[in-house]
CSV table of C-alpha atoms in Angstrom, one decimal:
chain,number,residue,atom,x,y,z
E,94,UNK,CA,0.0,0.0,0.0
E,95,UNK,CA,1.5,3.1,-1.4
E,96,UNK,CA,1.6,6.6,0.8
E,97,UNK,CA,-1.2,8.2,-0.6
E,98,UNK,CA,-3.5,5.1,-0.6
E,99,UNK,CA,-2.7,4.7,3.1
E,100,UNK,CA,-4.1,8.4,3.8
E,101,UNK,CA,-7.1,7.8,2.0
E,102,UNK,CA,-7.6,4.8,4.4
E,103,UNK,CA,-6.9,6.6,7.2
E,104,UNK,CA,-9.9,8.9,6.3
E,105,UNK,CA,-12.3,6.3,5.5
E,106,UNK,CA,-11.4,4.7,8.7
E,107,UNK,CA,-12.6,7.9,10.4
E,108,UNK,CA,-16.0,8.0,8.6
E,109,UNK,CA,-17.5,6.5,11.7
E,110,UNK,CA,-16.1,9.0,14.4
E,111,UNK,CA,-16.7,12.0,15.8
E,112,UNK,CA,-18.8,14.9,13.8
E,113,UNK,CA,-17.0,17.8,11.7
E,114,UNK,CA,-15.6,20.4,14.0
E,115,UNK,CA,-17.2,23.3,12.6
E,116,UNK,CA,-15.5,27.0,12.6
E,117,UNK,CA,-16.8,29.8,13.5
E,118,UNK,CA,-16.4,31.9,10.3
E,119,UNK,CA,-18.6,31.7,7.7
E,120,UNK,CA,-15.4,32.6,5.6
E,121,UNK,CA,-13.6,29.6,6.3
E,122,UNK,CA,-14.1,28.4,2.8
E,123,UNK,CA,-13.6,31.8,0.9
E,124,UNK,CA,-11.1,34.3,-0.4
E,125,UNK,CA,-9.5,35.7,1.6
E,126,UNK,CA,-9.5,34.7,4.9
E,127,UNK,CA,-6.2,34.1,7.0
E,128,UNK,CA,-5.5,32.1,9.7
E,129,UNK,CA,-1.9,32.2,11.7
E,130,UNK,CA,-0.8,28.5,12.7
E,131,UNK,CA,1.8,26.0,13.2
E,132,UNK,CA,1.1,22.8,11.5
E,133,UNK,CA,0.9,19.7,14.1
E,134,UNK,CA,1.5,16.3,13.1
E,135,UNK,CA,2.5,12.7,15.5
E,136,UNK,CA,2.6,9.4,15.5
E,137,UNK,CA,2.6,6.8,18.5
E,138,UNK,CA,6.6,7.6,18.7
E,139,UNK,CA,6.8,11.4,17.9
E,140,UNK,CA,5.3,14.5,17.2
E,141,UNK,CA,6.5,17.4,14.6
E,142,UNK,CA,5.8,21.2,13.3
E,143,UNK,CA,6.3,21.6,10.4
E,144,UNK,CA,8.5,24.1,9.4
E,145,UNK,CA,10.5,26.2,6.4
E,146,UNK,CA,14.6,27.4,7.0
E,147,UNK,CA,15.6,30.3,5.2
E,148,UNK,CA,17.5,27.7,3.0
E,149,UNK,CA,13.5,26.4,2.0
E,150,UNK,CA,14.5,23.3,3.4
E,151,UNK,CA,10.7,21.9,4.8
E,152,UNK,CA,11.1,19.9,7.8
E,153,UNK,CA,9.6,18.8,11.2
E,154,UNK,CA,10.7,20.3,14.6
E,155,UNK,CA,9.7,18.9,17.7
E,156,UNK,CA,8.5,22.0,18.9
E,157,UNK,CA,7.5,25.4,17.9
E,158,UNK,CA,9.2,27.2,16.3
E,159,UNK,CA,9.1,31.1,14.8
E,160,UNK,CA,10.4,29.2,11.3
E,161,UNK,CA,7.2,27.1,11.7
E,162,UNK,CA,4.3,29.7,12.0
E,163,UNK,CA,2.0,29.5,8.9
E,164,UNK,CA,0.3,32.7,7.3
E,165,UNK,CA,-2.5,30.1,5.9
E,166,UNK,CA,-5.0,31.8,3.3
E,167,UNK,CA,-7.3,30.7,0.8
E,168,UNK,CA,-6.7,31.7,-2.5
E,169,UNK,CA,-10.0,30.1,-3.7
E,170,UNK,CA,-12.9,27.9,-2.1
E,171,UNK,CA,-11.0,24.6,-0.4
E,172,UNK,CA,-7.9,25.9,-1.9
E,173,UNK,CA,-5.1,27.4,0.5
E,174,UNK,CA,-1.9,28.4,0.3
E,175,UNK,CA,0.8,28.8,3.1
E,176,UNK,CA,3.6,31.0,3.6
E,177,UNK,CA,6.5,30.9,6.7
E,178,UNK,CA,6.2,33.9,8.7
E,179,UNK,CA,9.8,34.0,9.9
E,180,UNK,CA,11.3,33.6,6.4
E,181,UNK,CA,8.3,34.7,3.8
E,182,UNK,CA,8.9,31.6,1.8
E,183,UNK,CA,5.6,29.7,0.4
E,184,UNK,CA,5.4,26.0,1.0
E,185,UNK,CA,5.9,24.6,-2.3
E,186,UNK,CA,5.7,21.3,-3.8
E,187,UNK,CA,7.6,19.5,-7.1
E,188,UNK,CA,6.0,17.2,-9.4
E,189,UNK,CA,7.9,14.8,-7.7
E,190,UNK,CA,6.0,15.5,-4.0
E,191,UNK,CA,8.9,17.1,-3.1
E,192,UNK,CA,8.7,19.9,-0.2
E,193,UNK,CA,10.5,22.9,-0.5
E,194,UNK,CA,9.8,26.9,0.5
E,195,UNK,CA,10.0,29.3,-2.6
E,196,UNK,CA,8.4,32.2,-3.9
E,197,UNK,CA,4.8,31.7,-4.4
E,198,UNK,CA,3.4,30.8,-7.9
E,199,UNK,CA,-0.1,29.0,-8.1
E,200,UNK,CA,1.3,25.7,-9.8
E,201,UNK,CA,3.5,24.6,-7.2
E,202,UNK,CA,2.4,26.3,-4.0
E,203,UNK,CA,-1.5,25.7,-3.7
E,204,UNK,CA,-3.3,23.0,-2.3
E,205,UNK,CA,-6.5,21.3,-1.4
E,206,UNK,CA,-7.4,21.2,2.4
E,207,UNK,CA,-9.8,18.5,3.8
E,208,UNK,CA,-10.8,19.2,7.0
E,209,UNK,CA,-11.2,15.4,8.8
E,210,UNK,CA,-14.1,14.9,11.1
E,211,UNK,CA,-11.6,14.1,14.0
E,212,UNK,CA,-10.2,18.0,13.8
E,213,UNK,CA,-7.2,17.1,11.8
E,214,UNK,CA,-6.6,18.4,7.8
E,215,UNK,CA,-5.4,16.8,4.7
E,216,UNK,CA,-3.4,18.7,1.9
E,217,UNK,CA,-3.1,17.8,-1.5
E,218,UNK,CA,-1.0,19.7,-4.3
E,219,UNK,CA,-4.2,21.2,-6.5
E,220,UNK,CA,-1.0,20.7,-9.1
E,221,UNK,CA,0.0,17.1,-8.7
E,222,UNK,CA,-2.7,15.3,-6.1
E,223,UNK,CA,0.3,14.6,-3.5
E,224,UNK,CA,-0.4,15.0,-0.1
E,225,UNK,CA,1.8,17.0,2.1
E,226,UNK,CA,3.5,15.0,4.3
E,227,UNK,CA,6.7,15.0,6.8
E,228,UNK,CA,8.9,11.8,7.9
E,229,UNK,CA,9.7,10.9,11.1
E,230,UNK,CA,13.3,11.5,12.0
E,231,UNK,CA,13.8,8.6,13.3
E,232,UNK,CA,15.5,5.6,12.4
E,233,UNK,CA,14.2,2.5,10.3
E,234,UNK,CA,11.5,0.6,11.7
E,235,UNK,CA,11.9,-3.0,13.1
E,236,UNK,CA,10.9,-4.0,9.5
E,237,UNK,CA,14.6,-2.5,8.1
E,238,UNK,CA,12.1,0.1,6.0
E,239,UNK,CA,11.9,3.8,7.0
E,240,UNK,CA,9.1,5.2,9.4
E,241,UNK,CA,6.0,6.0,7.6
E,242,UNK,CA,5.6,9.4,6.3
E,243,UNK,CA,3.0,11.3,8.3
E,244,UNK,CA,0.2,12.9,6.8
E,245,UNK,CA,-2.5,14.6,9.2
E,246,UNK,CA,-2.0,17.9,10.5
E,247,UNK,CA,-3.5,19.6,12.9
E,248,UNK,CA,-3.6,23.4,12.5
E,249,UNK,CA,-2.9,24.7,16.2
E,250,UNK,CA,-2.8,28.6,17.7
E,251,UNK,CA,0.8,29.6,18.3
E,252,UNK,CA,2.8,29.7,21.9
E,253,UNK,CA,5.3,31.2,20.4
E,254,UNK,CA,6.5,34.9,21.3
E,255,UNK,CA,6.0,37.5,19.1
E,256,UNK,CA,9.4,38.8,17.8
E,257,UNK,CA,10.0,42.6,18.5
E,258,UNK,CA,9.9,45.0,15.1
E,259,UNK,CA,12.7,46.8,14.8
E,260,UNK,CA,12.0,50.2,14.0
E,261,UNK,CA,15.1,51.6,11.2
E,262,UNK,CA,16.2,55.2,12.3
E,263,UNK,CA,18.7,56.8,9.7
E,264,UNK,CA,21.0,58.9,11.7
E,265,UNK,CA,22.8,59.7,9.0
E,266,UNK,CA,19.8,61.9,7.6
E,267,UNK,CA,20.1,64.5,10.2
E,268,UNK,CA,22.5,67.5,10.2
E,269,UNK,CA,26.2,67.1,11.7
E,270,UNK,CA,26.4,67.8,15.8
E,271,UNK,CA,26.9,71.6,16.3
E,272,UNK,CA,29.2,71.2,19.7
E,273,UNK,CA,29.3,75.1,20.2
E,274,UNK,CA,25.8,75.7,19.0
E,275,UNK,CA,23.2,76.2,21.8
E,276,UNK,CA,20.7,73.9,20.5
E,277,UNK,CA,23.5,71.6,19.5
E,278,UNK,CA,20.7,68.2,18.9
E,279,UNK,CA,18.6,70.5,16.6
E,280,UNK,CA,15.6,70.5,18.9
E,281,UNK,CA,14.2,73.8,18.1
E,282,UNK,CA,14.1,73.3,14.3
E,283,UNK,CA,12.3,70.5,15.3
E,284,UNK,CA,9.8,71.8,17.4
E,285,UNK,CA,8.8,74.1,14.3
E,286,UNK,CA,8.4,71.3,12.4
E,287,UNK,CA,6.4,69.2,14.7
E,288,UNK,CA,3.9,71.1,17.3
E,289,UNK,CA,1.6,70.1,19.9
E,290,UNK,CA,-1.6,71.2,19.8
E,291,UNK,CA,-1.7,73.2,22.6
E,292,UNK,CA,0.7,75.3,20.7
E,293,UNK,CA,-1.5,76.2,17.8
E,294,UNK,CA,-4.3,78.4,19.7
């Protein structure tokens, strides 16, 4: 059984389960709307965000991660697309199913979602029908083959801090430092340039 046959039988096996969570926008299926997330995925053995370096490498960190906030927005009804808020790469696929963050073009960096009635989502390429997936970092299993690729994510609100912005100042702008001057910082051609109210009455 191939990867993407044994995600379809993971959702069939969930036909039976739980309702659909349901969301409390009635944009969640429309242009436009934006959610901020990090992508959760386990197994019985581990559990992974995914996540996009500045390099575009797409891998899965233990924890969370600044690199693995998703910007996620649909571009279209059931179609999203997802961009790293840290390094403003897109998630990006190959024809080959290959994972990579890029700049954002429609063929390679939109996909399906499927929301699953147990709360977790599916994504498939619109492009090439692949599912996203990540793969354990972990050995082989007992079997000598690699650990299965997982494919479930769950969409979760970030614990991460928010960075600080930086606010650029060009000091270089203002006038040269007038050491003998009396206003030698340039404060009262300033002032006439930026008044408070109560001066203008």
């Amino acid at each position: 059984m191939d990867e993407i046959e044994i995600a379809s039988h993971h959702s069939q096996s969930w036909a039976g389960g739980a309702a659909p969570l349901q969301n409390s926008s009635p944009l969640y299926q429309f242009d436009g709307q934006v959610r901020l997330r990090h992508l959760y995925t386990a197994n019985a053995h581990t559990q992974l965000y995914l996540e996009i370096t500045p390099k575009g490498e797409v891998r899965g960190a233990p924890d969370q991660t600044p690199y693995s906030l998703m910007e996620i927005k649909a571009v279209k009804p059931g179609v999203i697309r997802m961009q790293a808020m840290k390094t403003l790469l897109f998630l990006c696929m190959d024809p080959s199913g290959h994972l990579h963050g890029s700049s954002y073009s429609e063929e390679a960096c939109n996909f399906h979602e499927k929301v699953q009635r147990d709360g977790y989502n599916l994504y498939f390429s619109e492009s090439h029908k692949v599912p996203v997936s990540l793969r354990p970092a972990e050995g082989p299993t007992g079997r000598g083959r690699p650990a299965p690729r997982l494919f479930h994510f769950l969409p979760m609100v970030s614990r991460v801090p928010v960075e600080p912005v930086l606010l650029e100042y060009d000091f270089y702008s203002d006038p040269p430092l007038d050491v003998e001057s009396s206003d030698p910082l340039s404060m009262m051609g300033r002032l006439t340039r930026v008044l408070s109210p109560s001066y203008i009455f």
